[in-house]
């Protein structure tokens, strides 16, 4: 019995996917996603390429991409749930104008333009409308993943993008209802349509009621039981249950998960839920993109390649024009408009649902469905490369410096460049002795915030020689370089050493190697940004543990002395020989004091690291 069960587990393909196929899918994703990301193309394109390679039109390792796609859509569902956890109802309410204003405008304008283009190309109005509205819906998964990788999720640009995506999810029900009404032999049962709307509204009401009055007490009971796996199972049940309810009522699964996340965003269990869902989200989202790659029917592309390319170019260009126009009319600048255009110009996963519904009621025939499906998938495949290329060519946005003072003819005794956390403390020390200090920075928000506390910070880039002259570097007794980046600090050091050799040069060092570089450059004072605070912390820890204050201070001084001795030894032994060459020799990090007992790995991961001898 055990042997038979083992064989059936590996070879039974009645469900469409066997164990070997699962291993192939996971292995392809593991190889392709990191490789493409390392090459700079992003993980999405890697997953798409992996899916294309192992799918029915590649090596044919997996012959049923539809089964994988349906399952992997749960990745999108969980992604939207996690986003909902970060979106409190009050914050969502503030986005209502963007959702129902910007979102409706973009969907309506793009859909109308592509419908008109389809009619002019010779399609019937019904076919043109369904094809256009399917392509008008952008890929929620691809856009959110791109925003996350670019660090744009929490920015105003990211919030506007999310608002548009939410509106597209809300448009699922009305669009499906319109497709049903466009059926050639439809009875136009308006009563049935209204019943569908009522069912959808009831489903939303159920999710809201459960989220507000049921889920929090439930999670409280589970947390009291201290059974971790029960919490994880409950989190998955909430996400999948909300998605299932919404799908059964004709709405988007993603919308149900998002709504559940919003309702739980104020819960005390929010962070626990996020930790439980995150691993499943990442894996399933990768599978989703692989399934999209598998679904690309290369035989259709080969047989109808002229038609596919023509439709692809027409849809992308027309939709891009509509997105750009709406963005500019709504007040976005040129940079954001181009970013939004490249991000949203592709079709999305909802197109597959809409085209399937169109085929089911006879609006679309098999050929149109195949061509449009291939067009949508190709647009999703091309989007990561387009975003990477176009965004890299866009100039960095110029900061809004209106109302900020610029340096001109200043003559302070000390010029401080950089007013971050480090520079603020330095300025306090100098101001406490009544020194005339001039401060410049390029962080507009920091300058504006400092003005509220009575600080006069000038807007100026310390890597610009003209700015240094205007800031009084030629008359200053000392120039204190307190910027964050070591490359920026090194550039300022070169400028000051060559143009203002009389001024003392005091520099914030990033790490030990940077310290050695600054010593080699001949600065007058360098301080590693974390060294002194770490020594003070260590001294305080010793005092807390019962060591007398004078002994704790002596210990901290001993560590400081040994560090200085080693720094001098590294300097004298030529650790930075070849400083100006392409790859200078790195100083090897070594502890000043060895541990009193041998380290004991507590997990397989730390045991493996210890076996490799990786320095800490």
Coordinates of C-alpha atoms in Angstrom, one line a residue:
X1 CA 0.0 0.0 0.0
X2 CA 2.8 2.4 0.9
X3 CA 4.7 1.6 -2.3
X4 CA 1.6 2.1 -4.4
X5 CA 0.8 5.4 -2.7
X6 CA 4.4 6.6 -3.4
X7 CA 4.1 5.7 -7.1
X8 CA 0.7 7.4 -7.5
X9 CA 2.0 10.6 -5.8
X10 CA 4.8 10.9 -8.4
X11 CA 3.1 9.6 -11.6
X12 CA -0.6 10.3 -11.3
X13 CA -1.4 13.1 -13.8
X14 CA -5.2 12.9 -13.5
X15 CA -5.2 16.4 -11.9
X16 CA -3.1 17.8 -14.7
X17 CA 0.1 18.4 -12.7
X18 CA 2.4 15.7 -11.3
X19 CA 5.4 16.0 -8.9
X20 CA 8.0 16.2 -11.7
X21 CA 6.1 19.0 -13.3
X22 CA 5.9 20.9 -10.0
X23 CA 9.7 20.5 -9.5
X24 CA 10.3 21.7 -13.1
X25 CA 8.1 24.8 -12.5
X26 CA 9.7 25.7 -9.2
X27 CA 13.2 25.0 -10.6
X28 CA 12.7 27.1 -13.7
X29 CA 11.5 30.0 -11.5
X30 CA 14.4 29.7 -9.1
X31 CA 16.9 29.9 -11.9
X32 CA 15.3 32.5 -14.2
X33 CA 14.0 35.1 -11.7
X34 CA 17.3 35.8 -9.9
X35 CA 19.2 35.6 -13.2
X36 CA 17.0 38.2 -15.0
X37 CA 17.0 40.4 -11.9
X38 CA 20.8 40.3 -11.8
X39 CA 21.0 41.2 -15.5
X40 CA 18.8 44.2 -14.7
X41 CA 15.5 43.0 -16.4
X42 CA 13.6 42.4 -13.2
X43 CA 12.1 39.2 -11.8
X44 CA 8.8 39.5 -13.7
X45 CA 10.4 39.0 -17.1
X46 CA 12.4 36.1 -15.6
X47 CA 9.2 34.3 -14.5
X48 CA 7.6 35.0 -17.9
X49 CA 10.6 33.6 -19.8
X50 CA 10.7 30.6 -17.5
X51 CA 7.0 29.9 -18.1
X52 CA 7.5 30.2 -21.9
X53 CA 10.5 27.8 -21.8
X54 CA 8.7 25.0 -19.9
X55 CA 5.2 25.5 -21.3
X56 CA 3.4 23.7 -24.1
X57 CA 5.1 25.9 -26.7
X58 CA 8.6 25.5 -25.2
X59 CA 10.0 22.3 -23.9
X60 CA 6.5 21.0 -23.1
X61 CA 7.3 20.1 -19.6
X62 CA 3.8 21.4 -18.6
X63 CA 1.0 21.0 -21.0
X64 CA -1.9 22.6 -19.1
X65 CA -1.0 26.2 -18.3
X66 CA -4.6 27.1 -17.6
X67 CA -4.6 24.9 -14.5
X68 CA -1.5 26.6 -13.2
X69 CA -2.8 30.1 -14.1
X70 CA -6.1 29.5 -12.2
X71 CA -4.2 28.3 -9.1
X72 CA -1.5 31.0 -9.3
X73 CA -4.1 33.8 -9.5
X74 CA -4.1 33.3 -5.7
X75 CA -0.8 35.1 -5.7
X76 CA -2.5 38.2 -7.0
X77 CA -5.2 37.7 -4.4
X78 CA -2.7 37.6 -1.5
X79 CA -0.8 40.5 -2.9
X80 CA -4.0 42.6 -2.8
X81 CA -4.7 41.4 0.7
X82 CA -1.3 42.6 1.9
X83 CA -1.8 46.0 0.2
X84 CA -5.2 46.2 1.9
X85 CA -3.6 45.7 5.3
X86 CA -1.5 48.8 4.6
X87 CA -4.5 50.8 3.4
X88 CA -6.7 52.0 6.4
X89 CA -10.3 53.0 5.6
X90 CA -9.5 56.6 6.3
X91 CA -6.6 56.6 3.9
X92 CA -8.7 54.8 1.3
X93 CA -11.4 57.5 1.7
X94 CA -8.9 60.2 0.9
X95 CA -8.2 58.4 -2.4
X96 CA -11.9 58.4 -3.5
X97 CA -11.4 61.2 -6.0
X98 CA -8.4 59.5 -7.6
X99 CA -10.3 56.2 -7.7
X100 CA -13.5 57.4 -9.2
X101 CA -12.0 60.4 -11.0
X102 CA -8.6 59.5 -12.3
X103 CA -9.5 55.8 -12.6
X104 CA -12.8 56.3 -14.4
X105 CA -11.2 58.9 -16.7
X106 CA -8.3 56.6 -17.8
X107 CA -10.5 53.5 -18.3
X108 CA -13.2 55.4 -20.2
X109 CA -10.8 57.4 -22.4
X110 CA -8.6 54.4 -23.3
X111 CA -11.5 52.1 -23.9
X112 CA -13.3 54.7 -26.1
X113 CA -10.1 55.4 -28.2
X114 CA -9.4 51.7 -28.7
X115 CA -13.0 50.9 -29.5
X116 CA -13.0 53.6 -32.2
X117 CA -9.7 52.3 -33.6
X118 CA -11.2 48.8 -33.7
X119 CA -14.3 50.0 -35.6
X120 CA -12.1 51.9 -38.1
X121 CA -10.0 48.7 -38.6
X122 CA -13.2 46.9 -39.7
X123 CA -14.4 45.1 -36.6
X124 CA -18.1 45.3 -35.6
X125 CA -18.8 47.8 -32.7
X126 CA -19.5 44.9 -30.3
X127 CA -16.3 43.0 -31.1
X128 CA -14.2 46.3 -31.0
X129 CA -15.7 47.2 -27.6
X130 CA -15.0 43.9 -25.9
X131 CA -11.5 43.7 -27.3
X132 CA -10.8 47.3 -26.3
X133 CA -12.2 47.1 -22.8
X134 CA -10.2 43.9 -22.2
X135 CA -7.0 45.6 -23.2
X136 CA -7.9 48.7 -21.3
X137 CA -7.6 46.8 -18.0
X138 CA -3.9 46.7 -17.0
X139 CA -2.1 44.0 -15.1
X140 CA -2.6 44.5 -11.4
X141 CA 0.1 41.9 -10.6
X142 CA 2.7 43.3 -13.0
X143 CA 2.2 46.9 -12.0
X144 CA 2.2 46.3 -8.2
X145 CA 5.3 44.1 -8.5
X146 CA 7.1 46.8 -10.6
X147 CA 6.1 49.5 -8.1
X148 CA 7.4 47.4 -5.2
X149 CA 10.7 46.7 -6.9
X150 CA 11.1 50.4 -7.8
X151 CA 10.2 51.4 -4.2
X152 CA 7.3 53.5 -5.4
X153 CA 4.4 51.8 -3.5
X154 CA 4.2 54.5 -0.8
X155 CA 4.9 57.5 -3.0
X156 CA 2.1 59.7 -4.4
X157 CA 2.8 58.2 -7.8
X158 CA 2.3 54.7 -6.4
X159 CA -0.9 55.8 -4.6
X160 CA -2.4 57.2 -7.8
X161 CA -1.5 53.9 -9.7
X162 CA -3.2 51.9 -7.0
X163 CA -6.3 54.0 -7.3
X164 CA -6.5 53.3 -11.0
X165 CA -6.0 49.6 -10.4
X166 CA -8.8 49.6 -7.8
X167 CA -11.2 51.2 -10.2
X168 CA -10.4 48.6 -12.8
X169 CA -11.2 45.8 -10.3
X170 CA -14.5 47.6 -9.5
X171 CA -15.3 47.6 -13.2
X172 CA -15.4 43.8 -13.4
X173 CA -19.1 43.3 -12.8
X174 CA -20.5 46.1 -15.1
X175 CA -18.2 45.1 -18.0
X176 CA -19.3 41.4 -17.7
X177 CA -22.9 42.5 -17.6
X178 CA -22.4 44.6 -20.8
X179 CA -20.7 41.7 -22.6
X180 CA -23.8 39.6 -21.8
X181 CA -26.1 42.3 -23.2
X182 CA -24.0 42.4 -26.4
X183 CA -24.7 38.7 -27.1
X184 CA -26.1 38.3 -30.7
X185 CA -29.1 36.4 -29.5
X186 CA -29.4 37.7 -26.0
X187 CA -32.8 38.2 -24.5
X188 CA -31.4 41.3 -22.7
X189 CA -32.7 40.1 -19.4
X190 CA -32.3 43.3 -17.4
X191 CA -33.9 41.7 -14.4
X192 CA -31.1 39.1 -14.4
X193 CA -28.5 41.9 -14.6
X194 CA -30.0 43.7 -11.7
X195 CA -30.1 40.5 -9.7
X196 CA -26.3 40.0 -10.4
X197 CA -25.6 43.6 -9.1
X198 CA -27.7 42.9 -6.0
X199 CA -25.8 39.6 -5.3
X200 CA -22.5 41.4 -5.7
X201 CA -23.6 44.2 -3.3
X202 CA -24.7 41.6 -0.8
X203 CA -21.3 39.8 -1.0
X204 CA -19.5 43.1 -0.3
X205 CA -21.8 43.7 2.7
X206 CA -21.0 40.2 4.0
X207 CA -17.3 40.9 3.8
X208 CA -17.7 44.2 5.6
X209 CA -19.8 42.8 8.4
X210 CA -17.5 39.9 8.9
X211 CA -14.4 42.1 8.8
X212 CA -15.8 44.5 11.4
X213 CA -17.5 42.2 13.9
X214 CA -16.3 38.7 13.4
X215 CA -12.6 38.4 12.4
X216 CA -11.1 40.4 15.3
X217 CA -12.7 38.3 18.0
X218 CA -11.8 35.1 16.0
X219 CA -8.2 36.0 15.8
X220 CA -8.2 37.0 19.5
X221 CA -9.4 33.5 20.4
X222 CA -6.8 31.9 18.1
X223 CA -4.0 34.1 19.5
X224 CA -5.0 33.0 23.0
X225 CA -4.6 29.4 22.1
X226 CA -1.0 30.0 21.2
X227 CA -1.2 27.6 18.2
X228 CA 0.8 29.3 15.5
X229 CA -0.3 27.1 12.6
X230 CA -4.0 27.8 13.5
X231 CA -3.3 31.5 13.0
X232 CA -1.7 30.8 9.7
X233 CA -4.6 28.6 8.6
X234 CA -7.1 31.3 9.7
X235 CA -5.2 34.0 7.7
X236 CA -5.3 31.9 4.6
X237 CA -9.0 31.1 5.2
X238 CA -9.8 34.8 5.5
X239 CA -8.0 35.7 2.3
X240 CA -9.3 32.7 0.2
X241 CA -12.8 32.9 1.7
X242 CA -13.2 36.6 0.8
X243 CA -11.8 35.9 -2.7
X244 CA -14.2 32.9 -3.2
X245 CA -17.2 34.9 -2.0
X246 CA -16.4 37.7 -4.4
X247 CA -15.8 35.4 -7.3
X248 CA -19.0 33.5 -6.7
X249 CA -21.0 36.8 -6.8
X250 CA -19.3 37.8 -10.1
X251 CA -16.8 40.2 -8.6
X252 CA -13.0 40.1 -8.8
X253 CA -11.2 37.8 -6.3
X254 CA -8.5 40.4 -5.9
X255 CA -11.2 42.9 -4.9
X256 CA -12.5 40.6 -2.1
X257 CA -9.0 40.1 -0.7
X258 CA -8.2 43.8 -0.8
X259 CA -11.5 44.6 1.0
X260 CA -10.7 42.0 3.7
X261 CA -7.2 43.5 4.1
X262 CA -8.6 47.0 4.4
X263 CA -11.1 45.9 7.1
X264 CA -8.2 44.2 9.1
X265 CA -5.8 47.1 8.6
X266 CA -6.7 48.5 12.0
X267 CA -6.5 45.2 13.8
X268 CA -3.9 44.4 16.4
X269 CA -3.1 41.2 14.5
X270 CA -2.2 43.1 11.3
X271 CA 1.5 42.4 11.5
X272 CA 1.0 38.7 12.3
X273 CA -1.3 38.3 9.4
X274 CA 1.2 40.0 7.1
X275 CA 4.0 37.7 8.3
X276 CA 1.8 34.6 7.8
X277 CA 0.7 35.5 4.2
X278 CA 3.9 36.9 2.8
X279 CA 5.7 33.6 1.9
X280 CA 2.6 32.3 0.1
X281 CA 2.2 35.6 -1.8
X282 CA 5.7 35.7 -3.2
X283 CA 5.6 32.0 -4.4
X284 CA 2.2 32.2 -6.0
X285 CA 2.8 35.5 -7.6
X286 CA 5.9 34.1 -9.3
X287 CA 3.8 31.1 -10.5
X288 CA 1.2 33.5 -11.9
X289 CA 3.7 35.2 -14.2
X290 CA 5.1 31.8 -15.2
X291 CA 1.6 30.6 -16.1
X292 CA 1.1 33.8 -18.2
X293 CA 4.4 32.9 -20.0
X294 CA 3.1 29.3 -20.6
X295 CA -0.1 30.6 -22.0
X296 CA 1.5 32.4 -24.9
X297 CA 0.4 30.4 -27.9
X298 CA 3.4 30.6 -30.2
X299 CA 1.5 28.8 -33.0
X300 CA -1.0 31.6 -33.1
X301 CA 1.8 34.2 -33.1
X302 CA 3.6 32.3 -35.9
X303 CA 0.5 31.9 -38.0
X304 CA -0.9 35.4 -37.5
X305 CA 2.3 37.2 -36.7
X306 CA 1.4 40.2 -38.9
X307 CA -2.0 40.6 -37.4
X308 CA -0.7 40.1 -33.8
X309 CA 2.1 42.7 -34.2
X310 CA -0.3 45.1 -35.9
X311 CA -2.9 44.7 -33.1
X312 CA -0.2 44.9 -30.5
X313 CA 1.2 48.1 -31.9
X314 CA -2.2 49.7 -32.4
X315 CA -3.5 48.8 -28.9
X316 CA -0.4 49.9 -27.0
X317 CA 0.0 53.1 -28.9
X318 CA -3.7 54.0 -28.6
X319 CA -3.9 53.2 -25.0
X320 CA -0.6 55.0 -24.3
X321 CA -1.9 58.1 -25.9
X322 CA -5.1 58.0 -23.8
X323 CA -3.1 57.4 -20.6
X324 CA -0.7 60.2 -21.3
X325 CA -3.5 62.6 -22.2
X326 CA -5.5 61.8 -19.0
X327 CA -2.3 62.2 -16.9
X328 CA -1.5 65.6 -18.2
X329 CA -5.0 66.9 -18.0
X330 CA -5.2 65.7 -14.4
X331 CA -2.1 67.8 -13.5
X332 CA 0.8 65.3 -13.7
X333 CA 4.1 66.5 -15.0
X334 CA 5.8 65.1 -18.1
X335 CA 8.0 62.7 -16.1
X336 CA 5.1 61.1 -14.2
X337 CA 2.9 61.0 -17.3
X338 CA 5.5 59.0 -19.1
X339 CA 6.0 56.7 -16.1
X340 CA 2.3 56.1 -15.8
X341 CA 2.0 55.5 -19.6
X342 CA 4.8 52.9 -19.8
X343 CA 3.4 51.2 -16.6
X344 CA -0.2 50.9 -17.7
X345 CA 0.1 50.6 -21.5
X346 CA -0.1 46.8 -21.4
X347 CA -3.1 44.6 -21.1
X348 CA -4.0 42.7 -18.0
X349 CA -5.1 39.3 -16.6
X350 CA -8.7 40.4 -16.5
X351 CA -8.7 40.5 -20.3
X352 CA -8.6 36.7 -20.3
X353 CA -11.8 36.6 -18.3
X354 CA -13.5 39.2 -20.5
X355 CA -12.5 37.5 -23.7
X356 CA -13.6 34.2 -22.4
X357 CA -17.0 35.7 -21.5
X358 CA -17.2 37.2 -25.0
X359 CA -16.5 33.9 -26.6
X360 CA -19.1 32.2 -24.4
X361 CA -21.9 34.5 -25.5
X362 CA -20.8 34.6 -29.2
X363 CA -19.5 38.1 -29.4
X364 CA -15.9 37.0 -30.1
X365 CA -14.9 34.1 -32.4
X366 CA -12.0 31.8 -31.8
X367 CA -9.5 33.6 -34.0
X368 CA -10.2 37.0 -32.5
X369 CA -9.9 35.6 -29.0
X370 CA -6.6 33.9 -29.8
X371 CA -5.1 37.0 -31.4
X372 CA -6.2 39.3 -28.6
X373 CA -5.1 36.9 -25.9
X374 CA -1.6 36.6 -27.6
X375 CA -1.6 40.4 -27.9
X376 CA -2.3 40.9 -24.2
X377 CA 0.4 38.4 -23.1
X378 CA 3.0 39.9 -25.4
X379 CA 2.3 43.3 -24.0
X380 CA 2.7 42.0 -20.5
X381 CA 6.0 40.4 -21.5
X382 CA 7.3 43.6 -23.1
X383 CA 6.3 45.9 -20.2
X384 CA 9.2 45.1 -17.8
X385 CA 11.8 45.9 -20.5
X386 CA 9.9 49.0 -21.6
X387 CA 9.7 50.3 -18.1
X388 CA 13.4 49.6 -17.4
X389 CA 14.5 51.3 -20.7
X390 CA 12.2 54.4 -20.6
X391 CA 12.5 55.1 -16.8
X392 CA 16.3 54.9 -17.1
X393 CA 16.2 57.6 -19.8
X394 CA 14.0 60.0 -17.8
X395 CA 15.8 62.8 -16.1
X396 CA 15.7 63.0 -12.3
X397 CA 12.9 65.3 -11.2
X398 CA 14.1 68.7 -10.3
X399 CA 13.3 69.6 -6.6
X400 CA 10.9 72.4 -6.0
X401 CA 13.2 75.0 -4.5
X402 CA 10.7 77.9 -4.7
X403 CA 11.2 80.1 -1.6
X404 CA 14.4 78.5 -0.5
X405 CA 17.4 80.7 0.2
X406 CA 20.5 80.1 -2.0
X407 CA 24.1 80.8 -0.8
X408 CA 25.6 84.1 -2.1
X409 CA 28.6 85.8 -0.6
X410 CA 28.4 84.0 2.8
X411 CA 31.4 84.1 5.1
X412 CA 30.8 81.8 8.1
X413 CA 33.7 80.5 10.1
X414 CA 32.6 76.9 9.5
X415 CA 30.8 75.6 6.4
X416 CA 28.7 72.5 7.1
X417 CA 27.7 70.5 4.1
X418 CA 24.8 68.2 4.9
X419 CA 22.1 68.7 7.5
X420 CA 21.0 65.2 8.2
X421 CA 21.0 63.5 11.6
X422 CA 24.8 63.7 11.8
X423 CA 25.1 67.3 10.6
X424 CA 22.4 68.5 13.0
X425 CA 24.3 67.2 16.0
X426 CA 27.6 68.7 14.7
X427 CA 25.9 72.1 14.2
X428 CA 24.6 72.1 17.8
X429 CA 28.1 71.5 19.1
X430 CA 29.5 74.5 17.1
X431 CA 26.6 76.8 17.8
X432 CA 26.9 76.1 21.5
X433 CA 30.3 77.9 21.4
X434 CA 28.9 80.9 19.4
X435 CA 30.7 80.0 16.1
X436 CA 29.3 81.6 12.9
X437 CA 28.1 78.5 11.0
X438 CA 26.9 78.3 7.4
X439 CA 24.9 75.2 6.4
X440 CA 24.0 74.0 2.9
X441 CA 21.9 70.9 1.9
X442 CA 20.0 69.6 -1.1
X443 CA 17.1 68.0 0.8
X444 CA 14.2 70.4 0.2
X445 CA 12.0 68.8 2.9
X446 CA 14.8 68.9 5.4
X447 CA 15.5 72.6 4.7
X448 CA 11.8 73.4 5.1
X449 CA 11.5 71.4 8.3
X450 CA 14.6 73.1 9.8
X451 CA 13.1 76.5 9.0
X452 CA 10.3 75.7 11.4
X453 CA 12.9 75.5 14.2
X454 CA 14.6 78.7 13.3
X455 CA 17.5 77.3 11.3
X456 CA 18.6 79.1 8.1
X457 CA 19.7 76.3 5.8
X458 CA 20.7 77.3 2.3
X459 CA 19.9 75.2 -0.7
X460 CA 23.1 74.2 -2.4
X461 CA 25.0 71.2 -3.8
X462 CA 28.4 70.8 -2.1
X463 CA 29.8 68.9 -5.2
X464 CA 29.4 72.1 -7.2
X465 CA 32.5 74.4 -7.0
X466 CA 30.5 77.6 -7.7
X467 CA 28.2 76.7 -4.8
X468 CA 31.2 76.2 -2.5
X469 CA 32.5 79.7 -3.5
X470 CA 29.1 81.3 -2.9
X471 CA 28.9 79.5 0.5
X472 CA 32.1 81.0 1.7
X473 CA 34.4 78.0 1.5
X474 CA 37.2 80.4 0.5
X475 CA 36.9 82.4 3.7
X476 CA 35.9 79.5 6.1
X477 CA 38.3 78.2 8.7
X478 CA 36.9 74.7 8.3
X479 CA 34.6 72.8 6.0
X480 CA 32.6 70.0 7.7
X481 CA 31.5 67.4 5.2
X482 CA 28.5 65.6 6.9
X483 CA 26.8 64.1 3.8
X484 CA 25.5 60.5 3.9
X485 CA 27.2 59.0 0.7
X486 CA 30.9 58.3 0.7
X487 CA 31.1 58.9 -3.1
X488 CA 29.6 62.4 -2.6
X489 CA 31.9 63.0 0.4
X490 CA 35.0 62.0 -1.7
X491 CA 34.0 64.4 -4.5
X492 CA 33.6 67.3 -2.0
X493 CA 37.0 66.4 -0.4
X494 CA 38.7 66.6 -3.8
X495 CA 37.1 70.0 -4.6
X496 CA 38.0 71.5 -1.2
X497 CA 41.6 70.1 -1.2
X498 CA 42.3 71.5 -4.7
X499 CA 40.4 74.9 -4.5
X500 CA 40.5 75.8 -0.8
X501 CA 43.7 74.3 0.6
X502 CA 43.8 76.7 3.6
X503 CA 40.4 75.5 5.0
X504 CA 40.4 72.6 7.5
X505 CA 38.7 69.6 6.2
X506 CA 36.5 67.6 8.6
X507 CA 34.7 64.6 7.1
X508 CA 32.1 62.1 8.2
X509 CA 33.5 58.6 7.2
X510 CA 31.1 55.9 6.1
X511 CA 33.1 52.8 7.2
X512 CA 36.7 51.7 7.9
X513 CA 37.7 51.6 4.3
X514 CA 36.4 55.0 3.7
X515 CA 38.3 56.2 6.8
X516 CA 41.5 54.9 5.2
X517 CA 40.7 56.6 2.0
X518 CA 40.1 59.9 3.8
X519 CA 43.4 59.6 5.7
X520 CA 45.2 58.9 2.4
X521 CA 43.5 62.0 0.9
X522 CA 45.0 64.1 3.8
X523 CA 41.8 65.3 5.6
X524 CA 42.3 67.0 8.9
X525 CA 39.7 65.0 10.8
X526 CA 37.6 62.0 10.0
X527 CA 35.1 60.2 12.2
X528 CA 33.3 57.0 11.3
X529 CA 29.6 57.8 11.6
X530 CA 28.8 54.9 13.9
X531 CA 32.0 54.3 15.9
X532 CA 31.6 56.8 18.7
X533 CA 27.9 56.1 19.2
X534 CA 28.6 52.4 19.3
X535 CA 31.4 52.9 21.9
X536 CA 29.0 55.0 24.0
X537 CA 26.4 52.3 23.7
X538 CA 28.9 49.6 24.7
X539 CA 30.0 51.6 27.7
X540 CA 26.4 52.1 28.8
X541 CA 25.7 48.4 28.4
X542 CA 28.6 47.6 30.7
X543 CA 27.4 50.1 33.3
X544 CA 23.9 48.6 33.1
X545 CA 25.3 45.1 33.7
X546 CA 26.9 46.3 36.9
X547 CA 30.5 47.4 36.0
X548 CA 31.6 50.6 37.8
X549 CA 31.5 53.8 35.6
X550 CA 35.2 54.3 35.6
X551 CA 35.9 50.7 34.5
X552 CA 33.3 50.9 31.8
X553 CA 34.9 54.1 30.5
X554 CA 38.4 52.5 30.6
X555 CA 37.1 49.5 28.6
X556 CA 35.6 51.8 26.0
X557 CA 38.9 53.7 25.8
X558 CA 40.8 50.4 25.4
X559 CA 38.6 49.5 22.4
X560 CA 39.1 52.9 20.9
X561 CA 42.9 52.7 21.4
X562 CA 43.1 49.3 19.8
X563 CA 41.0 50.5 16.9
X564 CA 43.3 53.5 16.4
X565 CA 46.4 51.2 16.5
X566 CA 45.0 48.8 14.0
X567 CA 44.0 51.7 11.7
X568 CA 47.5 53.1 11.9
X569 CA 48.9 49.7 11.2
X570 CA 46.7 49.2 8.2
X571 CA 47.7 52.7 6.9
X572 CA 51.4 52.0 7.3
X573 CA 51.2 48.5 5.8
X574 CA 49.7 49.8 2.6
X575 CA 46.2 48.4 2.8
X576 CA 45.1 51.1 0.5
X577 CA 48.0 50.8 -1.9
X578 CA 46.5 51.4 -5.3
X579 CA 43.8 53.7 -3.8
X580 CA 43.1 55.3 -7.1
X581 CA 43.1 52.1 -9.1
X582 CA 40.0 50.3 -10.2
X583 CA 39.8 47.8 -7.3
X584 CA 41.8 48.8 -4.2
X585 CA 42.7 46.0 -1.8
X586 CA 40.0 45.8 1.0
X587 CA 41.0 45.9 4.7
X588 CA 39.9 42.6 6.1
X589 CA 37.4 43.0 9.0
X590 CA 38.8 41.4 12.2
X591 CA 37.5 41.6 15.8
X592 CA 39.6 43.6 18.3
X593 CA 38.7 41.0 21.0
X594 CA 38.0 37.3 20.4
X595 CA 34.8 35.7 21.9
X596 CA 35.3 33.9 25.2
X597 CA 33.8 30.6 23.9
X598 CA 33.2 28.9 20.6
X599 CA 30.1 29.9 18.7
X600 CA 27.4 27.3 18.6
X601 CA 25.1 27.4 15.5
X602 CA 21.4 27.2 16.4
X603 CA 19.9 26.6 13.0
X604 CA 20.9 24.7 9.8
X605 CA 21.4 28.0 8.1
X606 CA 23.8 29.4 10.7
X607 CA 25.6 26.0 10.8
X608 CA 26.2 26.3 7.0
X609 CA 27.4 29.8 7.3
X610 CA 29.8 28.8 10.1
X611 CA 31.1 25.9 8.0
X612 CA 31.9 28.3 5.2
X613 CA 33.8 30.6 7.6
X614 CA 32.0 33.7 6.6
X615 CA 33.3 36.7 8.6
X616 CA 30.8 38.7 10.6

